[in-house]
Amino acid sequence: AQKITQTQPGMFVQEKEAVTLDCTYDTSDPSYGLFWYKQPSSGEMIFLIYQGSYDQQNATEGRYSLNFQKARKSANLVISASQLGDSAMYFCAMRDPGAGSYQLTFGKGTKLSVIP
Amino acid sequence: EAGVTQFPSHSVIEKGQTVTLRCDPISGHDNLYWYRRVMGKEIKFLLHFVKESKQDESGMPNNRFLAERTGGTYSTLKVQPAELEDSGVYFCASSPQRGAPEAFFGQGTRLTVV
């Protein structure tokens, strides 16, 4: 069963505007972690932000924030003041220790294009 | 501090040949992971080392794939014999045993089997 769903294959955003990338997840374990990674055209996967299931506040890292809605099982990434360098693939991932491992389960990704 | 390094960055081999991918994790990281992304599909977990021990190899597709991590430092992933469906990008990641939860990824090895 698919555990991470990213419904937006591609997104466009005007430079300096904010954009939200959607991610929903599925797990029956109360303890889990949610991650967002960025993959620019150069190929490397860059960690952006982490949210633990027991964290009371939404995670923020600079221009990145995670809109964590536990009851809806969503963990949307919000990028404020988009820059041209934000153009990349973005992957949402979950670590579900209840599965007995520290492996990450990834969504299919969203390709973000920032328009000047 | 050097990040996760993978060699080679690209590899093109013929069906039936053998290929060995290498990953050098961040120094001091006990956890090392291999992932693979086949064209158009999600990034999938292959296996997880803690130091030199295989903690979880539930994602390894079949016995043509062999991963090793001798001495708990670098790791190799060998595909023998390679098949067309093995084409994809192979990522390595590492993380410390304690501390921040995120894994740090390498730039990947793009494997093409022709």
PDB file of C-alpha atoms in Angstrom:
ATOM      1  CA  ALA A   1       0.000   0.000   0.000  1.00  0.00           C
ATOM      2  CA  GLN A   2       1.270   3.451  -0.858  1.00  0.00           C
ATOM      3  CA  LYS A   3       2.393   5.225   2.265  1.00  0.00           C
ATOM      4  CA  ILE A   4       3.405   8.623   0.905  1.00  0.00           C
ATOM      5  CA  THR A   5       1.315  10.468  -1.681  1.00  0.00           C
ATOM      6  CA  GLN A   6       2.430  13.542  -3.542  1.00  0.00           C
ATOM      7  CA  THR A   7      -0.426  14.493  -5.843  1.00  0.00           C
ATOM      8  CA  GLN A   8       1.346  17.286  -7.745  1.00  0.00           C
ATOM      9  CA  PRO A   9       3.725  15.943 -10.412  1.00  0.00           C
ATOM     10  CA  GLY A  10       4.671  19.512 -11.333  1.00  0.00           C
ATOM     11  CA  MET A  11       4.197  23.001  -9.941  1.00  0.00           C
ATOM     12  CA  PHE A  12       4.995  26.498 -11.149  1.00  0.00           C
ATOM     13  CA  VAL A  13       5.517  29.497  -8.914  1.00  0.00           C
ATOM     14  CA  GLN A  14       6.460  33.088  -9.594  1.00  0.00           C
ATOM     15  CA  GLU A  15       9.740  34.222  -8.096  1.00  0.00           C
ATOM     16  CA  LYS A  16       9.305  35.782  -4.632  1.00  0.00           C
ATOM     17  CA  GLU A  17       5.899  34.137  -4.160  1.00  0.00           C
ATOM     18  CA  ALA A  18       5.150  31.383  -1.651  1.00  0.00           C
ATOM     19  CA  VAL A  19       4.330  27.833  -2.750  1.00  0.00           C
ATOM     20  CA  THR A  20       2.896  24.796  -0.988  1.00  0.00           C
ATOM     21  CA  LEU A  21       3.866  21.272  -1.988  1.00  0.00           C
ATOM     22  CA  ASP A  22       1.399  18.643  -0.839  1.00  0.00           C
ATOM     23  CA  CYS A  23       2.174  15.413   0.959  1.00  0.00           C
ATOM     24  CA  THR A  24      -0.139  12.951   2.659  1.00  0.00           C
ATOM     25  CA  TYR A  25       0.963   9.840   4.452  1.00  0.00           C
ATOM     26  CA  ASP A  26      -0.441   6.662   5.864  1.00  0.00           C
ATOM     27  CA  THR A  27       0.716   4.828   8.957  1.00  0.00           C
ATOM     28  CA  SER A  28      -0.876   3.133  11.912  1.00  0.00           C
ATOM     29  CA  ASP A  29       2.116   3.710  14.152  1.00  0.00           C
ATOM     30  CA  PRO A  30       1.874   6.660  16.581  1.00  0.00           C
ATOM     31  CA  SER A  31       5.613   7.313  16.340  1.00  0.00           C
ATOM     32  CA  TYR A  32       6.985   8.354  12.963  1.00  0.00           C
ATOM     33  CA  GLY A  33       9.041  11.025  11.281  1.00  0.00           C
ATOM     34  CA  LEU A  34       8.394  13.053   8.163  1.00  0.00           C
ATOM     35  CA  PHE A  35      11.104  14.488   5.918  1.00  0.00           C
ATOM     36  CA  TRP A  36      11.396  16.695   2.877  1.00  0.00           C
ATOM     37  CA  TYR A  37      14.316  16.433   0.488  1.00  0.00           C
ATOM     38  CA  LYS A  38      15.236  18.592  -2.497  1.00  0.00           C
ATOM     39  CA  GLN A  39      16.885  17.160  -5.590  1.00  0.00           C
ATOM     40  CA  PRO A  40      18.281  19.796  -7.968  1.00  0.00           C
ATOM     41  CA  SER A  41      19.312  18.915 -11.498  1.00  0.00           C
ATOM     42  CA  SER A  42      22.797  18.039 -10.248  1.00  0.00           C
ATOM     43  CA  GLY A  43      21.315  14.926  -8.649  1.00  0.00           C
ATOM     44  CA  GLU A  44      22.153  15.054  -4.973  1.00  0.00           C
ATOM     45  CA  MET A  45      19.403  14.754  -2.406  1.00  0.00           C
ATOM     46  CA  ILE A  46      19.453  17.668   0.023  1.00  0.00           C
ATOM     47  CA  PHE A  47      17.705  17.396   3.379  1.00  0.00           C
ATOM     48  CA  LEU A  48      15.379  20.331   4.020  1.00  0.00           C
ATOM     49  CA  ILE A  49      13.208  19.775   7.065  1.00  0.00           C
ATOM     50  CA  TYR A  50      12.034  17.182   9.575  1.00  0.00           C
ATOM     51  CA  GLN A  51       8.843  16.791  11.629  1.00  0.00           C
ATOM     52  CA  GLY A  52       8.425  14.226  14.367  1.00  0.00           C
ATOM     53  CA  SER A  53       4.955  12.880  15.030  1.00  0.00           C
ATOM     54  CA  TYR A  54       5.059  14.039  18.639  1.00  0.00           C
ATOM     55  CA  ASP A  55       6.381  17.503  17.882  1.00  0.00           C
ATOM     56  CA  GLN A  56       3.910  20.080  19.117  1.00  0.00           C
ATOM     57  CA  GLN A  57       4.932  22.821  16.734  1.00  0.00           C
ATOM     58  CA  ASN A  58       5.332  22.851  12.995  1.00  0.00           C
ATOM     59  CA  ALA A  59       8.953  22.596  11.919  1.00  0.00           C
ATOM     60  CA  THR A  60      10.614  25.589  10.301  1.00  0.00           C
ATOM     61  CA  GLU A  61      14.032  25.974   8.662  1.00  0.00           C
ATOM     62  CA  GLY A  62      14.659  29.373   7.139  1.00  0.00           C
ATOM     63  CA  ARG A  63      12.298  29.793   4.181  1.00  0.00           C
ATOM     64  CA  TYR A  64      10.967  26.254   4.606  1.00  0.00           C
ATOM     65  CA  SER A  65       8.132  25.333   6.922  1.00  0.00           C
ATOM     66  CA  LEU A  66       6.174  22.149   7.304  1.00  0.00           C
ATOM     67  CA  ASN A  67       2.423  22.438   7.689  1.00  0.00           C
ATOM     68  CA  PHE A  68       1.805  19.358   9.820  1.00  0.00           C
ATOM     69  CA  GLN A  69      -1.839  18.361  10.205  1.00  0.00           C
ATOM     70  CA  LYS A  70      -1.766  15.102  12.105  1.00  0.00           C
ATOM     71  CA  ALA A  71      -5.480  14.337  12.008  1.00  0.00           C
ATOM     72  CA  ARG A  72      -5.508  14.737   8.239  1.00  0.00           C
ATOM     73  CA  LYS A  73      -2.173  12.897   7.891  1.00  0.00           C
ATOM     74  CA  SER A  74      -0.713  15.657   5.828  1.00  0.00           C
ATOM     75  CA  ALA A  75       2.758  17.221   5.916  1.00  0.00           C
ATOM     76  CA  ASN A  76       2.831  19.941   3.301  1.00  0.00           C
ATOM     77  CA  LEU A  77       6.031  21.853   2.585  1.00  0.00           C
ATOM     78  CA  VAL A  78       5.717  25.621   2.348  1.00  0.00           C
ATOM     79  CA  ILE A  79       8.485  27.572   0.644  1.00  0.00           C
ATOM     80  CA  SER A  80       8.261  31.291   1.209  1.00  0.00           C
ATOM     81  CA  ALA A  81       9.732  33.933  -1.104  1.00  0.00           C
ATOM     82  CA  SER A  82      10.635  31.480  -3.879  1.00  0.00           C
ATOM     83  CA  GLN A  83      13.992  31.861  -5.562  1.00  0.00           C
ATOM     84  CA  LEU A  84      15.173  30.630  -8.957  1.00  0.00           C
ATOM     85  CA  GLY A  85      17.453  28.195  -7.157  1.00  0.00           C
ATOM     86  CA  ASP A  86      14.421  26.502  -5.632  1.00  0.00           C
ATOM     87  CA  SER A  87      13.639  24.913  -9.001  1.00  0.00           C
ATOM     88  CA  ALA A  88      14.105  21.195  -8.328  1.00  0.00           C
ATOM     89  CA  MET A  89      12.366  17.934  -7.508  1.00  0.00           C
ATOM     90  CA  TYR A  90      10.992  17.756  -3.992  1.00  0.00           C
ATOM     91  CA  PHE A  91      10.418  14.481  -2.201  1.00  0.00           C
ATOM     92  CA  CYS A  92       8.360  13.844   0.891  1.00  0.00           C
ATOM     93  CA  ALA A  93       9.436  10.829   2.943  1.00  0.00           C
ATOM     94  CA  MET A  94       8.429   9.030   6.104  1.00  0.00           C
ATOM     95  CA  ARG A  95      10.319   6.927   8.574  1.00  0.00           C
ATOM     96  CA  ASP A  96       8.043   4.442  10.279  1.00  0.00           C
ATOM     97  CA  PRO A  97       9.933   2.632  13.036  1.00  0.00           C
ATOM     98  CA  GLY A  98       6.893   0.498  13.586  1.00  0.00           C
ATOM     99  CA  ALA A  99       7.856  -1.261  10.400  1.00  0.00           C
ATOM    100  CA  GLY A 100      10.928  -2.464  12.251  1.00  0.00           C
ATOM    101  CA  SER A 101      13.444  -0.447  10.327  1.00  0.00           C
ATOM    102  CA  TYR A 102      14.867   3.011   9.873  1.00  0.00           C
ATOM    103  CA  GLN A 103      14.193   2.965   6.157  1.00  0.00           C
ATOM    104  CA  LEU A 104      12.589   5.957   4.489  1.00  0.00           C
ATOM    105  CA  THR A 105       9.507   5.581   2.310  1.00  0.00           C
ATOM    106  CA  PHE A 106       9.373   8.209  -0.425  1.00  0.00           C
ATOM    107  CA  GLY A 107       6.647   9.781  -2.488  1.00  0.00           C
ATOM    108  CA  LYS A 108       6.971  10.131  -6.253  1.00  0.00           C
ATOM    109  CA  GLY A 109       8.081  13.720  -5.966  1.00  0.00           C
ATOM    110  CA  THR A 110       6.944  17.131  -7.201  1.00  0.00           C
ATOM    111  CA  LYS A 111       8.899  19.061  -9.795  1.00  0.00           C
ATOM    112  CA  LEU A 112       8.897  22.731  -8.855  1.00  0.00           C
ATOM    113  CA  SER A 113       9.711  25.361 -11.438  1.00  0.00           C
ATOM    114  CA  VAL A 114      10.272  28.939 -10.313  1.00  0.00           C
ATOM    115  CA  ILE A 115       9.450  31.513 -12.985  1.00  0.00           C
ATOM    116  CA  PRO A 116      11.386  34.785 -13.052  1.00  0.00           C
TER     117      PRO A 116
ATOM    118  CA  GLU B   1      33.417  18.009   6.357  1.00  0.00           C
ATOM    119  CA  ALA B   2      33.060  15.802   3.300  1.00  0.00           C
ATOM    120  CA  GLY B   3      29.567  14.604   2.446  1.00  0.00           C
ATOM    121  CA  VAL B   4      28.476  11.204   1.222  1.00  0.00           C
ATOM    122  CA  THR B   5      30.464  10.309  -1.875  1.00  0.00           C
ATOM    123  CA  GLN B   6      29.455   7.812  -4.511  1.00  0.00           C
ATOM    124  CA  PHE B   7      31.500   6.306  -7.338  1.00  0.00           C
ATOM    125  CA  PRO B   8      31.056   6.216 -10.245  1.00  0.00           C
ATOM    126  CA  SER B   9      28.588   8.961 -11.040  1.00  0.00           C
ATOM    127  CA  HIS B  10      27.515   7.157 -14.210  1.00  0.00           C
ATOM    128  CA  SER B  11      27.935   3.607 -15.445  1.00  0.00           C
ATOM    129  CA  VAL B  12      26.800   2.030 -18.694  1.00  0.00           C
ATOM    130  CA  ILE B  13      27.159  -1.744 -18.917  1.00  0.00           C
ATOM    131  CA  GLU B  14      25.821  -4.530 -21.061  1.00  0.00           C
ATOM    132  CA  LYS B  15      23.262  -7.002 -19.835  1.00  0.00           C
ATOM    133  CA  GLY B  16      25.009  -9.887 -18.127  1.00  0.00           C
ATOM    134  CA  GLN B  17      28.006  -7.890 -16.983  1.00  0.00           C
ATOM    135  CA  THR B  18      28.950  -7.077 -13.411  1.00  0.00           C
ATOM    136  CA  VAL B  19      29.000  -3.613 -11.891  1.00  0.00           C
ATOM    137  CA  THR B  20      30.172  -2.483  -8.476  1.00  0.00           C
ATOM    138  CA  LEU B  21      28.998   0.768  -6.967  1.00  0.00           C
ATOM    139  CA  ARG B  22      30.840   2.346  -4.089  1.00  0.00           C
ATOM    140  CA  CYS B  23      29.681   4.627  -1.288  1.00  0.00           C
ATOM    141  CA  ASP B  24      31.818   6.528   1.194  1.00  0.00           C
ATOM    142  CA  PRO B  25      29.610   7.744   4.034  1.00  0.00           C
ATOM    143  CA  ILE B  26      30.232  10.764   6.207  1.00  0.00           C
ATOM    144  CA  SER B  27      33.032   9.939   8.633  1.00  0.00           C
ATOM    145  CA  GLY B  28      31.706   8.600  11.921  1.00  0.00           C
ATOM    146  CA  HIS B  29      28.254   7.705  10.601  1.00  0.00           C
ATOM    147  CA  ASP B  30      27.380   4.194  11.708  1.00  0.00           C
ATOM    148  CA  ASN B  31      24.207   3.958   9.618  1.00  0.00           C
ATOM    149  CA  LEU B  32      24.532   3.469   5.882  1.00  0.00           C
ATOM    150  CA  TYR B  33      21.618   2.996   3.515  1.00  0.00           C
ATOM    151  CA  TRP B  34      21.227   2.111  -0.141  1.00  0.00           C
ATOM    152  CA  TYR B  35      18.219   3.282  -2.149  1.00  0.00           C
ATOM    153  CA  ARG B  36      17.278   3.002  -5.807  1.00  0.00           C
ATOM    154  CA  ARG B  37      15.081   5.008  -8.117  1.00  0.00           C
ATOM    155  CA  VAL B  38      13.949   3.296 -11.264  1.00  0.00           C
ATOM    156  CA  MET B  39      12.724   5.649 -14.008  1.00  0.00           C
ATOM    157  CA  GLY B  40       9.310   7.079 -13.203  1.00  0.00           C
ATOM    158  CA  LYS B  41       9.002   5.284  -9.894  1.00  0.00           C
ATOM    159  CA  GLU B  42       9.503   6.179  -6.256  1.00  0.00           C
ATOM    160  CA  ILE B  43      12.853   6.006  -4.536  1.00  0.00           C
ATOM    161  CA  LYS B  44      12.925   2.577  -2.930  1.00  0.00           C
ATOM    162  CA  PHE B  45      14.892   1.327   0.051  1.00  0.00           C
ATOM    163  CA  LEU B  46      17.344  -1.489  -0.597  1.00  0.00           C
ATOM    164  CA  LEU B  47      19.197  -2.098   2.646  1.00  0.00           C
ATOM    165  CA  HIS B  48      20.582  -0.661   5.858  1.00  0.00           C
ATOM    166  CA  PHE B  49      23.928  -1.258   7.529  1.00  0.00           C
ATOM    167  CA  VAL B  50      24.778  -0.460  11.110  1.00  0.00           C
ATOM    168  CA  LYS B  51      28.548  -0.409  11.073  1.00  0.00           C
ATOM    169  CA  GLU B  52      29.485  -3.582   9.217  1.00  0.00           C
ATOM    170  CA  SER B  53      26.279  -5.488  10.001  1.00  0.00           C
ATOM    171  CA  LYS B  54      23.241  -5.704   7.746  1.00  0.00           C
ATOM    172  CA  GLN B  55      20.397  -4.382   9.859  1.00  0.00           C
ATOM    173  CA  ASP B  56      17.695  -4.639   7.226  1.00  0.00           C
ATOM    174  CA  GLU B  57      17.995  -5.982   3.700  1.00  0.00           C
ATOM    175  CA  SER B  58      14.289  -6.370   3.045  1.00  0.00           C
ATOM    176  CA  GLY B  59      14.438  -4.125  -0.022  1.00  0.00           C
ATOM    177  CA  MET B  60      17.064  -6.061  -1.962  1.00  0.00           C
ATOM    178  CA  PRO B  61      15.301  -7.182  -5.147  1.00  0.00           C
ATOM    179  CA  ASN B  62      17.012 -10.543  -5.626  1.00  0.00           C
ATOM    180  CA  ASN B  63      20.236 -12.458  -5.122  1.00  0.00           C
ATOM    181  CA  ARG B  64      21.942 -10.723  -8.022  1.00  0.00           C
ATOM    182  CA  PHE B  65      22.527  -7.827  -5.642  1.00  0.00           C
ATOM    183  CA  LEU B  66      25.240  -8.103  -3.015  1.00  0.00           C
ATOM    184  CA  ALA B  67      26.096  -5.322  -0.577  1.00  0.00           C
ATOM    185  CA  GLU B  68      29.082  -5.253   1.723  1.00  0.00           C
ATOM    186  CA  ARG B  69      30.495  -2.854   4.260  1.00  0.00           C
ATOM    187  CA  THR B  70      33.813  -4.210   5.374  1.00  0.00           C
ATOM    188  CA  GLY B  71      35.193  -2.598   8.508  1.00  0.00           C
ATOM    189  CA  GLY B  72      32.126  -0.432   8.860  1.00  0.00           C
ATOM    190  CA  THR B  73      33.475   2.295   6.595  1.00  0.00           C
ATOM    191  CA  TYR B  74      32.723   2.399   2.877  1.00  0.00           C
ATOM    192  CA  SER B  75      30.170   0.149   1.252  1.00  0.00           C
ATOM    193  CA  THR B  76      29.914  -1.543  -2.123  1.00  0.00           C
ATOM    194  CA  LEU B  77      26.860  -2.709  -3.991  1.00  0.00           C
ATOM    195  CA  LYS B  78      27.526  -5.312  -6.648  1.00  0.00           C
ATOM    196  CA  VAL B  79      25.058  -6.310  -9.327  1.00  0.00           C
ATOM    197  CA  GLN B  80      25.933  -9.622 -10.978  1.00  0.00           C
ATOM    198  CA  PRO B  81      24.748 -10.332 -13.609  1.00  0.00           C
ATOM    199  CA  ALA B  82      23.077  -7.040 -14.475  1.00  0.00           C
ATOM    200  CA  GLU B  83      19.664  -7.062 -16.142  1.00  0.00           C
ATOM    201  CA  LEU B  84      17.887  -4.317 -18.085  1.00  0.00           C
ATOM    202  CA  GLU B  85      15.474  -3.646 -15.217  1.00  0.00           C
ATOM    203  CA  ASP B  86      18.388  -2.805 -12.923  1.00  0.00           C
ATOM    204  CA  SER B  87      18.796   0.530 -14.696  1.00  0.00           C
ATOM    205  CA  GLY B  88      18.173   3.490 -12.438  1.00  0.00           C
ATOM    206  CA  VAL B  89      19.814   5.820  -9.980  1.00  0.00           C
ATOM    207  CA  TYR B  90      21.356   4.229  -6.908  1.00  0.00           C
ATOM    208  CA  PHE B  91      21.602   6.463  -3.869  1.00  0.00           C
ATOM    209  CA  CYS B  92      23.625   5.954  -0.754  1.00  0.00           C
ATOM    210  CA  ALA B  93      22.865   7.760   2.498  1.00  0.00           C
ATOM    211  CA  SER B  94      24.363   7.831   5.957  1.00  0.00           C
ATOM    212  CA  SER B  95      23.352   9.021   9.390  1.00  0.00           C
ATOM    213  CA  PRO B  96      24.856   9.012  12.864  1.00  0.00           C
ATOM    214  CA  GLN B  97      23.732   6.530  15.457  1.00  0.00           C
ATOM    215  CA  ARG B  98      22.455   9.311  17.684  1.00  0.00           C
ATOM    216  CA  GLY B  99      21.508  12.882  17.108  1.00  0.00           C
ATOM    217  CA  ALA B 100      19.635  14.427  14.232  1.00  0.00           C
ATOM    218  CA  PRO B 101      17.229  12.031  12.522  1.00  0.00           C
ATOM    219  CA  GLU B 102      17.925  12.973   8.935  1.00  0.00           C
ATOM    220  CA  ALA B 103      19.989  10.887   6.556  1.00  0.00           C
ATOM    221  CA  PHE B 104      22.512  12.591   4.298  1.00  0.00           C
ATOM    222  CA  PHE B 105      22.480  11.432   0.708  1.00  0.00           C
ATOM    223  CA  GLY B 106      25.132  11.191  -1.946  1.00  0.00           C
ATOM    224  CA  GLN B 107      24.659  12.420  -5.491  1.00  0.00           C
ATOM    225  CA  GLY B 108      23.763   8.966  -6.727  1.00  0.00           C
ATOM    226  CA  THR B 109      25.129   6.611  -9.366  1.00  0.00           C
ATOM    227  CA  ARG B 110      23.176   6.473 -12.603  1.00  0.00           C
ATOM    228  CA  LEU B 111      23.326   2.893 -13.869  1.00  0.00           C
ATOM    229  CA  THR B 112      22.273   2.095 -17.403  1.00  0.00           C
ATOM    230  CA  VAL B 113      22.110  -1.532 -18.507  1.00  0.00           C
ATOM    231  CA  VAL B 114      21.922  -1.970 -22.283  1.00  0.00           C
TER     232      VAL B 114
END
